[in-house]
Amino acid sequence: MVFMVIFLILALVSFRYSQKKTLEGKVPFGGIRPIVAMDHLEEAIGRSSEMGRGVHMTLGLGDFTSAWGNAGVVAGLNILGTVAEICGKLEVPLILTLCQSIVVPIARGIILDSFIQVGRPELFQDEMVRYTSEDQYAYAANAASTILSENIGTNFPIGAFSDEDLLIAESAVRAGCYQIGGNKMIFVLTCEHFMIGEELYAAGAYVSQDPALVGSIAAQDLSKTFLLIVIIAGIILSYAGLDIISKIVNM
Amino acid sequence: MSFVRRELPLILGGVLAALVITEYYVIIPPLTMAVSTVTEWISIIAGIAYTLGYLTLFKYHYVNVAKRKGAWYINIICILLMLITVIVGLGLGTTSSAYEWIYWNLSAQMFISTATLNCFYMVSTGYSAIRARTKEAGVFLITSLVVLITFTPLITTLMPSLKKNIGDWLVGVLNTGVVRGITIGIGVGTIAMGIRTLLGQEKAFKIAAEG
């Protein structure tokens, strides 16, 4: 518990420092790593535009009201803003399939806000955000059916997924979709680009290009480096017969 | 007005989140009670959201029927089923035999049918793996094949050391190590996103707060 509090305080301090430095024009701690999947967002949507097809995005089973998948859905919503902006600019139809009704008004707000930002609010329609069902497989069947029947060219399964992942992603493969996915390992097989681990949680900040948010990714990398050092030090010291690190971590 | 629409919801969200986090680390009875009340609010909001979701779904199907769009006759079936389920659930109760009949003979059957489709999709994805479209998919393919081969009954019987030295090592050491690395990454990413959300910097939270 004590280690957790210390880590949280360190993360907060590095976070604020990093944001301050980035706002001054210099990303600290050696800059940030590229997130390849996010670098291909525009290309993915552009492909749909050229083919005269639509874009489909889905956020998985994650729920705002429970701990499971909460962060995944928020991360997906953060990327949704950028996806909607590009779709607005290129006039590509966007469909968002959701299985959590509580996310519907937020998603609509994000899409409308993004369309307003690119000067195309008239493109927004309520039907773009489709609530399907809280039931895992009813949701997956609906998302898969949307991909196959609505002439979708690009699919973004980004969020918190469980066993329904393949029903959605493999349907998109059959429909010939270009896919960028996160955060399930199986997406390695079905998606052209994918995000693993913390990449998903940094992606929204990465694509926003907001200096404050970009700074937070640098702090995130620093926090991970700190944990890596603690782990390596723990391994070396435990081989030397000293369990000081494990004692500190378990305090 | 701008303060009420923008800053106030962010401040409220930040303060409530700070309370919940503090309660996790420090046990103070009044704080625990306050957090418990806040958690109950979530259930109430979720209940309201269900109604919103139902109306959204109903509107979607209704518009499709009105415009005769695509397979609109399926939308009629959906509307009818939704109405029947709600009427039976609200009128007779969710423990009534009629409601249970709907659940076991319609919902459960459709759930099972869709779930079994997963098997076919797994085979199809397995074929995708064989194509090894990317370097990562190639690594995935080789590792899966090695694990698959070393875990087959024939190999475990004839060459048990192969499973012990290669298969078990891949699963127990390599796989566990990688999964732990990813888990640590997810933890750190979630903390960073949590801080951004608490500070009102995340786009999704800003829009949610502004309504």
Coordinates of C-alpha atoms in Angstrom, one line a residue:
Chain A
M1 CA 0.0 0.0 0.0
V2 CA 2.8 2.4 0.9
F3 CA 4.7 1.6 -2.3
M4 CA 1.5 2.3 -4.3
V5 CA 1.0 5.7 -2.6
I6 CA 4.7 6.6 -3.3
F7 CA 4.4 5.4 -6.9
L8 CA 1.2 7.4 -7.4
I9 CA 2.8 10.6 -5.9
L10 CA 5.9 10.1 -8.1
A11 CA 3.7 9.6 -11.2
L12 CA 1.8 12.8 -10.4
V13 CA 5.0 14.8 -9.9
S14 CA 6.5 13.5 -13.2
F15 CA 3.2 14.1 -14.9
R16 CA 3.0 17.7 -14.0
Y17 CA 6.7 18.3 -14.7
S18 CA 6.5 16.6 -18.1
Q19 CA 3.3 18.6 -19.1
K20 CA 5.0 21.8 -18.0
K21 CA 8.1 21.1 -20.1
T22 CA 6.1 20.0 -23.1
L23 CA 4.0 23.2 -23.0
E24 CA 7.4 25.1 -23.0
G25 CA 8.1 23.3 -26.3
K26 CA 10.4 20.4 -25.2
V27 CA 9.2 16.9 -24.6
P28 CA 11.2 15.6 -21.6
F29 CA 12.7 12.2 -20.9
G30 CA 13.8 11.7 -24.5
G31 CA 10.5 12.3 -26.2
I32 CA 7.7 9.8 -26.8
R33 CA 7.6 6.6 -28.8
P34 CA 5.5 6.5 -31.9
I35 CA 2.3 4.5 -31.8
V36 CA 2.3 3.0 -35.2
A37 CA -1.4 2.0 -35.2
M38 CA -2.4 5.6 -34.6
D39 CA 0.0 6.9 -37.3
H40 CA -2.1 4.9 -39.8
L41 CA -5.5 6.3 -38.7
E42 CA -5.8 8.7 -41.6
E43 CA -4.6 6.2 -44.1
A44 CA -7.2 3.7 -42.9
I45 CA -10.1 6.1 -43.1
G46 CA -8.7 7.5 -46.4
R47 CA -8.9 4.0 -47.9
S48 CA -12.6 3.8 -47.0
S49 CA -13.1 7.3 -48.6
E50 CA -11.4 6.2 -51.8
M51 CA -13.5 3.0 -52.0
G52 CA -16.7 4.8 -51.2
R53 CA -17.2 2.7 -48.1
G54 CA -17.9 3.6 -44.4
V55 CA -16.0 3.4 -41.1
H56 CA -17.2 1.2 -38.2
M57 CA -15.9 1.6 -34.7
T58 CA -16.8 -0.4 -31.6
L59 CA -15.6 -0.1 -28.0
G60 CA -16.2 -3.7 -26.7
L61 CA -18.0 -4.8 -23.6
G62 CA -16.4 -2.2 -21.2
D63 CA -18.7 -0.5 -18.8
F64 CA -18.5 2.9 -17.1
T65 CA -20.3 1.5 -14.1
S66 CA -18.0 -1.4 -13.3
A67 CA -14.2 -1.7 -12.9
W68 CA -13.8 -4.2 -15.8
G69 CA -13.1 -2.5 -19.1
N70 CA -13.8 1.0 -17.8
A71 CA -10.4 2.3 -18.8
G72 CA -10.6 0.6 -22.2
V73 CA -13.9 2.3 -23.0
V74 CA -12.5 5.7 -22.0
A75 CA -9.4 5.1 -24.1
G76 CA -11.7 4.1 -27.1
L77 CA -13.8 7.2 -26.7
N78 CA -10.6 9.4 -26.7
I79 CA -9.6 7.9 -30.1
L80 CA -13.2 8.2 -31.3
G81 CA -12.8 12.0 -31.3
T82 CA -9.9 11.8 -33.8
V83 CA -11.6 9.2 -35.9
A84 CA -14.8 11.3 -36.2
E85 CA -12.7 14.4 -37.1
I86 CA -11.0 12.6 -40.0
C87 CA -14.3 11.1 -41.1
G88 CA -15.8 14.6 -41.0
K89 CA -13.0 16.0 -43.0
L90 CA -13.2 13.2 -45.6
E91 CA -17.0 12.9 -45.5
V92 CA -16.8 9.2 -44.7
P93 CA -19.9 7.7 -43.1
L94 CA -19.1 6.7 -39.5
I95 CA -21.0 4.1 -37.4
L96 CA -20.3 3.4 -33.8
T97 CA -21.7 0.2 -32.3
L98 CA -22.1 0.1 -28.5
C99 CA -23.2 -2.4 -26.0
Q100 CA -23.4 0.0 -23.1
S101 CA -26.3 2.5 -23.1
I102 CA -24.6 4.8 -20.7
V103 CA -21.9 5.5 -23.3
V104 CA -24.4 6.5 -26.0
P105 CA -24.9 10.2 -25.1
I106 CA -21.1 10.7 -24.5
A107 CA -20.2 9.1 -27.8
R108 CA -22.8 11.3 -29.6
G109 CA -21.4 14.3 -27.9
I110 CA -17.8 13.4 -29.0
I111 CA -18.8 12.8 -32.6
L112 CA -20.8 16.0 -32.9
D113 CA -18.1 18.0 -31.2
S114 CA -15.5 16.6 -33.7
F115 CA -17.7 17.3 -36.6
I116 CA -18.2 20.9 -35.4
Q117 CA -14.4 21.2 -35.0
V118 CA -13.9 20.4 -38.7
G119 CA -16.8 22.6 -39.7
R120 CA -19.2 19.8 -40.8
P121 CA -21.9 19.6 -38.0
E122 CA -24.5 18.8 -40.7
L123 CA -22.9 15.4 -41.2
F124 CA -23.9 14.3 -37.7
Q125 CA -26.9 12.0 -37.3
D126 CA -28.2 10.3 -34.2
E127 CA -28.2 6.9 -36.0
M128 CA -24.4 7.0 -36.2
V129 CA -24.2 5.8 -32.6
R130 CA -26.0 2.5 -32.3
Y131 CA -26.8 0.9 -29.0
T132 CA -27.2 -2.9 -29.5
S133 CA -27.6 -4.9 -26.4
E134 CA -25.9 -5.4 -23.0
D135 CA -25.7 -9.1 -23.9
Q136 CA -22.2 -10.0 -25.1
Y137 CA -23.2 -12.1 -28.1
A138 CA -26.2 -10.1 -29.2
Y139 CA -23.9 -7.1 -29.3
A140 CA -21.3 -9.0 -31.3
A141 CA -23.8 -10.3 -33.7
N142 CA -25.2 -6.8 -34.3
A143 CA -21.7 -5.3 -34.7
A144 CA -20.7 -8.1 -37.2
S145 CA -24.0 -7.7 -39.1
T146 CA -23.4 -3.9 -39.3
I147 CA -19.9 -4.5 -40.8
L148 CA -21.2 -6.9 -43.3
S149 CA -24.4 -5.1 -44.3
E150 CA -23.4 -1.4 -44.2
N151 CA -20.6 -1.5 -46.8
I152 CA -17.9 -0.9 -44.2
G153 CA -14.3 -0.5 -45.4
T154 CA -12.5 0.3 -42.2
N155 CA -13.1 -1.2 -38.8
F156 CA -11.8 0.0 -35.4
P157 CA -12.4 -2.6 -32.7
I158 CA -10.8 -0.4 -29.9
G159 CA -11.7 -0.8 -26.3
A160 CA -12.3 -3.6 -23.8
F161 CA -13.1 -6.9 -25.5
S162 CA -13.8 -10.4 -24.3
D163 CA -14.6 -13.6 -26.2
E164 CA -16.8 -11.7 -28.8
D165 CA -13.6 -10.2 -30.3
L166 CA -13.3 -12.6 -33.1
L167 CA -17.0 -12.5 -34.1
I168 CA -16.4 -8.8 -34.8
A169 CA -12.9 -8.7 -36.1
E170 CA -13.2 -11.8 -38.3
S171 CA -16.4 -10.6 -39.8
A172 CA -14.5 -7.4 -40.8
V173 CA -11.7 -9.6 -42.4
R174 CA -14.4 -11.3 -44.5
A175 CA -15.8 -7.9 -45.5
G176 CA -12.3 -6.9 -46.7
C177 CA -12.0 -4.2 -44.0
Y178 CA -8.7 -2.5 -43.1
Q179 CA -8.5 -2.8 -39.3
I180 CA -6.8 -1.1 -36.4
G181 CA -7.5 -2.8 -33.1
G182 CA -6.7 -2.8 -29.4
N183 CA -6.3 -4.2 -26.8
K184 CA -6.7 -8.0 -27.4
M185 CA -3.8 -10.1 -28.4
I186 CA -5.9 -12.0 -31.0
F187 CA -6.1 -8.8 -33.0
V188 CA -2.6 -9.5 -34.1
L189 CA -4.1 -12.0 -36.5
T190 CA -7.0 -10.0 -37.8
C191 CA -5.9 -6.4 -37.8
E192 CA -3.4 -4.6 -40.0
H193 CA -2.3 -2.6 -37.0
F194 CA -2.9 -3.1 -33.3
M195 CA -2.2 -1.6 -29.9
I196 CA -1.0 -3.7 -26.9
G197 CA -0.7 -2.8 -23.3
E198 CA -0.4 0.9 -22.4
E199 CA -0.4 2.0 -26.1
L200 CA -4.2 2.0 -26.0
Y201 CA -4.3 4.3 -23.0
A202 CA -1.8 6.7 -24.5
A203 CA -3.3 6.6 -28.0
G204 CA -6.0 9.2 -27.4
A205 CA -3.4 11.7 -26.0
Y206 CA -1.0 10.7 -28.9
V207 CA -3.4 11.5 -31.7
S208 CA -4.7 14.7 -30.1
Q209 CA -1.2 16.3 -30.5
D210 CA -2.2 18.4 -27.4
P211 CA 1.2 19.4 -25.8
A212 CA -0.2 18.8 -22.3
L213 CA -1.4 15.3 -23.2
V214 CA 1.7 14.4 -25.2
G215 CA 3.7 15.4 -22.0
S216 CA 1.6 13.0 -20.0
I217 CA 2.8 10.1 -22.3
A218 CA 6.4 11.0 -21.6
A219 CA 5.6 10.8 -17.9
Q220 CA 3.8 7.4 -18.5
D221 CA 7.0 6.1 -20.1
L222 CA 9.1 7.4 -17.2
S223 CA 6.8 5.7 -14.7
K224 CA 7.2 2.4 -16.6
T225 CA 10.9 2.8 -16.7
F226 CA 10.9 3.4 -12.9
L227 CA 8.9 0.1 -12.4
L228 CA 11.3 -1.7 -14.7
I229 CA 14.3 -0.5 -12.6
V230 CA 12.5 -1.6 -9.4
I231 CA 11.8 -5.1 -11.0
I232 CA 15.4 -5.5 -12.3
A233 CA 16.9 -4.3 -8.9
G234 CA 14.5 -6.7 -7.1
I235 CA 15.6 -9.7 -9.2
I236 CA 19.4 -8.9 -8.8
L237 CA 19.0 -8.3 -5.0
S238 CA 16.9 -11.4 -4.5
Y239 CA 19.6 -13.5 -6.2
A240 CA 22.1 -11.8 -3.8
G241 CA 19.9 -13.0 -0.9
L242 CA 18.5 -9.5 -0.1
D243 CA 14.7 -9.1 -0.1
I244 CA 14.7 -5.4 0.6
I245 CA 12.8 -4.5 -2.7
S246 CA 10.1 -7.1 -2.1
K247 CA 9.7 -5.8 1.5
I248 CA 9.3 -2.2 0.2
V249 CA 6.8 -3.2 -2.5
N250 CA 4.8 -5.2 0.0
M251 CA 4.8 -2.5 2.7
Chain B
M1 CA -23.1 29.9 -17.6
S2 CA -19.8 28.7 -19.0
F3 CA -18.6 28.0 -15.4
V4 CA -21.7 25.9 -14.7
R5 CA -21.4 24.0 -18.1
R6 CA -17.7 23.5 -18.1
E7 CA -15.7 24.0 -14.9
L8 CA -18.3 22.9 -12.3
P9 CA -18.9 19.4 -13.7
L10 CA -15.1 18.9 -14.0
I11 CA -14.6 20.2 -10.4
L12 CA -17.4 17.9 -9.1
G13 CA -16.0 14.9 -11.0
G14 CA -12.5 15.6 -9.7
V15 CA -13.6 16.0 -6.1
L16 CA -15.7 12.9 -6.1
A17 CA -12.9 10.9 -7.8
A18 CA -10.4 12.2 -5.2
L19 CA -12.8 11.1 -2.4
V20 CA -13.1 7.6 -3.9
I21 CA -9.3 7.2 -4.3
T22 CA -8.7 8.5 -0.7
E23 CA -11.2 6.1 0.7
Y24 CA -9.3 3.2 -1.0
Y25 CA -6.1 4.1 0.9
V26 CA -7.5 5.6 4.2
I27 CA -10.3 4.1 6.3
I28 CA -12.5 6.9 7.6
P29 CA -16.1 5.7 8.4
P30 CA -17.9 8.9 7.2
L31 CA -15.8 8.9 4.0
T32 CA -16.7 5.2 3.5
M33 CA -20.4 6.0 3.9
A34 CA -20.1 9.0 1.4
V35 CA -18.4 6.8 -1.2
S36 CA -21.0 4.1 -0.7
T37 CA -23.7 6.7 -1.4
V38 CA -21.8 7.9 -4.6
T39 CA -21.6 4.2 -5.7
E40 CA -25.4 3.9 -5.3
W41 CA -25.8 7.0 -7.6
I42 CA -24.0 5.0 -10.3
S43 CA -26.7 2.3 -10.2
I44 CA -29.4 4.9 -10.5
I45 CA -27.6 6.6 -13.5
A46 CA -27.1 3.2 -15.1
G47 CA -30.9 2.5 -14.7
I48 CA -31.7 5.7 -16.5
A49 CA -29.1 4.9 -19.2
Y50 CA -30.9 1.6 -19.8
T51 CA -34.1 3.5 -20.7
L52 CA -32.1 5.7 -22.9
G53 CA -30.5 2.7 -24.6
Y54 CA -33.9 1.1 -25.1
L55 CA -35.3 4.2 -26.7
T56 CA -32.3 4.6 -28.9
L57 CA -32.6 1.0 -30.1
F58 CA -36.4 1.3 -30.6
K59 CA -35.8 4.5 -32.7
Y60 CA -33.2 2.8 -34.8
H61 CA -35.5 -0.1 -35.7
Y62 CA -38.5 2.2 -36.1
V63 CA -36.6 4.5 -38.6
N64 CA -35.5 1.4 -40.6
V65 CA -39.1 0.2 -40.8
A66 CA -40.4 3.6 -41.7
K67 CA -37.9 4.0 -44.5
R68 CA -38.1 0.4 -45.6
K69 CA -34.4 0.3 -45.3
G70 CA -32.5 -3.1 -45.9
A71 CA -34.1 -6.1 -44.2
W72 CA -36.7 -3.9 -42.5
Y73 CA -39.0 -6.8 -41.8
I74 CA -36.4 -8.1 -39.3
N75 CA -36.6 -4.7 -37.6
I76 CA -40.3 -5.3 -37.1
I77 CA -39.6 -8.6 -35.4
C78 CA -37.0 -6.8 -33.1
I79 CA -39.6 -4.1 -32.2
L80 CA -42.3 -6.7 -31.5
L81 CA -39.9 -8.8 -29.3
M82 CA -38.7 -5.7 -27.4
L83 CA -42.3 -4.6 -26.7
I84 CA -43.4 -8.1 -25.7
T85 CA -40.4 -8.6 -23.4
V86 CA -40.9 -5.2 -21.7
I87 CA -44.7 -5.6 -21.3
V88 CA -44.4 -9.1 -19.9
G89 CA -41.4 -8.1 -17.6
L90 CA -43.2 -5.0 -16.3
G91 CA -46.7 -6.5 -16.2
L92 CA -46.1 -10.0 -14.9
G93 CA -42.6 -9.6 -13.3
T94 CA -39.3 -11.0 -14.3
T95 CA -39.9 -14.2 -12.2
S96 CA -43.2 -15.0 -14.0
S97 CA -43.4 -18.2 -16.1
A98 CA -44.1 -16.1 -19.3
Y99 CA -41.0 -14.0 -18.8
E100 CA -38.9 -17.1 -18.1
W101 CA -40.3 -18.8 -21.2
I102 CA -39.1 -15.8 -23.3
Y103 CA -35.7 -15.9 -21.6
W104 CA -35.1 -19.7 -21.9
N105 CA -36.7 -20.2 -25.3
L106 CA -35.6 -17.1 -27.1
S107 CA -32.8 -15.1 -25.5
A108 CA -30.8 -18.1 -24.2
Q109 CA -31.2 -20.0 -27.5
M110 CA -30.0 -17.0 -29.5
F111 CA -27.1 -16.5 -27.1
I112 CA -26.0 -20.1 -27.5
S113 CA -26.3 -20.0 -31.3
T114 CA -24.2 -16.9 -31.6
A115 CA -21.6 -18.2 -29.1
T116 CA -21.2 -21.4 -31.1
L117 CA -20.4 -19.3 -34.2
N118 CA -17.2 -18.4 -32.4
C119 CA -15.8 -21.9 -33.1
F120 CA -16.0 -21.3 -36.9
Y121 CA -14.5 -17.8 -36.5
M122 CA -11.6 -19.3 -34.6
V123 CA -10.9 -21.7 -37.5
S124 CA -11.1 -18.9 -39.9
T125 CA -8.7 -16.8 -37.8
G126 CA -6.5 -19.8 -37.6
Y127 CA -6.3 -19.7 -41.3
S128 CA -5.4 -16.0 -41.1
A129 CA -2.5 -17.0 -38.8
I130 CA -1.3 -19.5 -41.4
R131 CA -1.2 -16.7 -43.9
A132 CA 1.1 -14.7 -41.4
R133 CA 0.3 -11.3 -42.9
T134 CA 2.6 -9.5 -40.6
K135 CA 5.9 -10.3 -38.7
E136 CA 4.0 -10.4 -35.4
A137 CA 1.4 -12.8 -36.9
G138 CA 4.4 -15.0 -38.1
V139 CA 5.8 -15.1 -34.5
F140 CA 2.3 -15.9 -33.2
L141 CA 2.0 -18.7 -35.8
I142 CA 5.4 -20.3 -35.0
T143 CA 4.9 -20.2 -31.3
S144 CA 1.3 -21.5 -31.5
L145 CA 2.4 -24.4 -33.7
V146 CA 5.2 -25.3 -31.4
V147 CA 3.0 -25.3 -28.3
L148 CA 0.2 -27.2 -30.2
I149 CA 2.6 -29.9 -31.4
T150 CA 4.4 -30.3 -28.0
F151 CA 1.0 -30.6 -26.2
T152 CA -0.5 -33.2 -28.5
P153 CA -1.0 -36.6 -26.7
L154 CA 1.3 -38.4 -29.2
I155 CA 4.2 -36.1 -28.5
T156 CA 3.6 -36.0 -24.7
T157 CA 3.6 -39.8 -24.7
L158 CA 6.5 -40.5 -27.1
M159 CA 8.7 -37.5 -26.2
P160 CA 7.7 -36.1 -22.8
S161 CA 10.9 -34.1 -22.5
L162 CA 9.9 -32.0 -25.6
K163 CA 6.7 -30.8 -23.8
K164 CA 8.6 -30.2 -20.6
N165 CA 11.6 -28.4 -22.1
I166 CA 9.9 -26.4 -24.9
G167 CA 6.1 -26.4 -24.5
D168 CA 6.0 -25.8 -20.8
W169 CA 8.8 -23.2 -21.0
L170 CA 7.0 -21.3 -23.7
V171 CA 3.8 -21.2 -21.7
G172 CA 5.1 -20.9 -18.2
V173 CA 8.1 -18.6 -18.8
L174 CA 7.9 -16.7 -22.0
N175 CA 4.1 -16.3 -22.1
T176 CA 3.8 -15.5 -18.4
G177 CA 6.6 -13.0 -18.6
V178 CA 5.1 -11.2 -21.6
V179 CA 1.6 -11.2 -20.1
R180 CA 3.0 -9.7 -16.9
G181 CA 4.9 -7.0 -18.9
I182 CA 1.6 -6.1 -20.7
T183 CA -0.3 -6.1 -17.4
I184 CA 2.3 -3.7 -15.9
G185 CA 2.0 -1.5 -19.0
I186 CA -1.8 -1.5 -18.8
G187 CA -1.6 -0.5 -15.1
V188 CA 0.7 2.4 -15.8
G189 CA -1.4 3.5 -18.8
T190 CA -4.6 3.3 -16.7
I191 CA -3.0 5.5 -13.9
A192 CA -1.8 8.1 -16.5
M193 CA -5.2 8.1 -18.1
G194 CA -6.9 8.4 -14.7
I195 CA -4.7 11.4 -13.8
R196 CA -5.6 13.1 -17.2
T197 CA -9.3 12.3 -16.5
L198 CA -9.1 13.7 -12.9
L199 CA -7.5 16.9 -14.3
G200 CA -10.3 17.2 -16.9
Q201 CA -7.8 16.9 -19.8
E202 CA -9.3 13.8 -21.5
K203 CA -11.7 14.7 -24.3
A204 CA -14.2 12.0 -23.5
F205 CA -14.5 13.2 -19.9
K206 CA -14.7 16.9 -20.9
I207 CA -17.6 16.1 -23.2
A208 CA -19.3 13.9 -20.7
A209 CA -19.0 16.6 -18.1
E210 CA -20.4 19.3 -20.4
G211 CA -23.3 17.1 -21.4

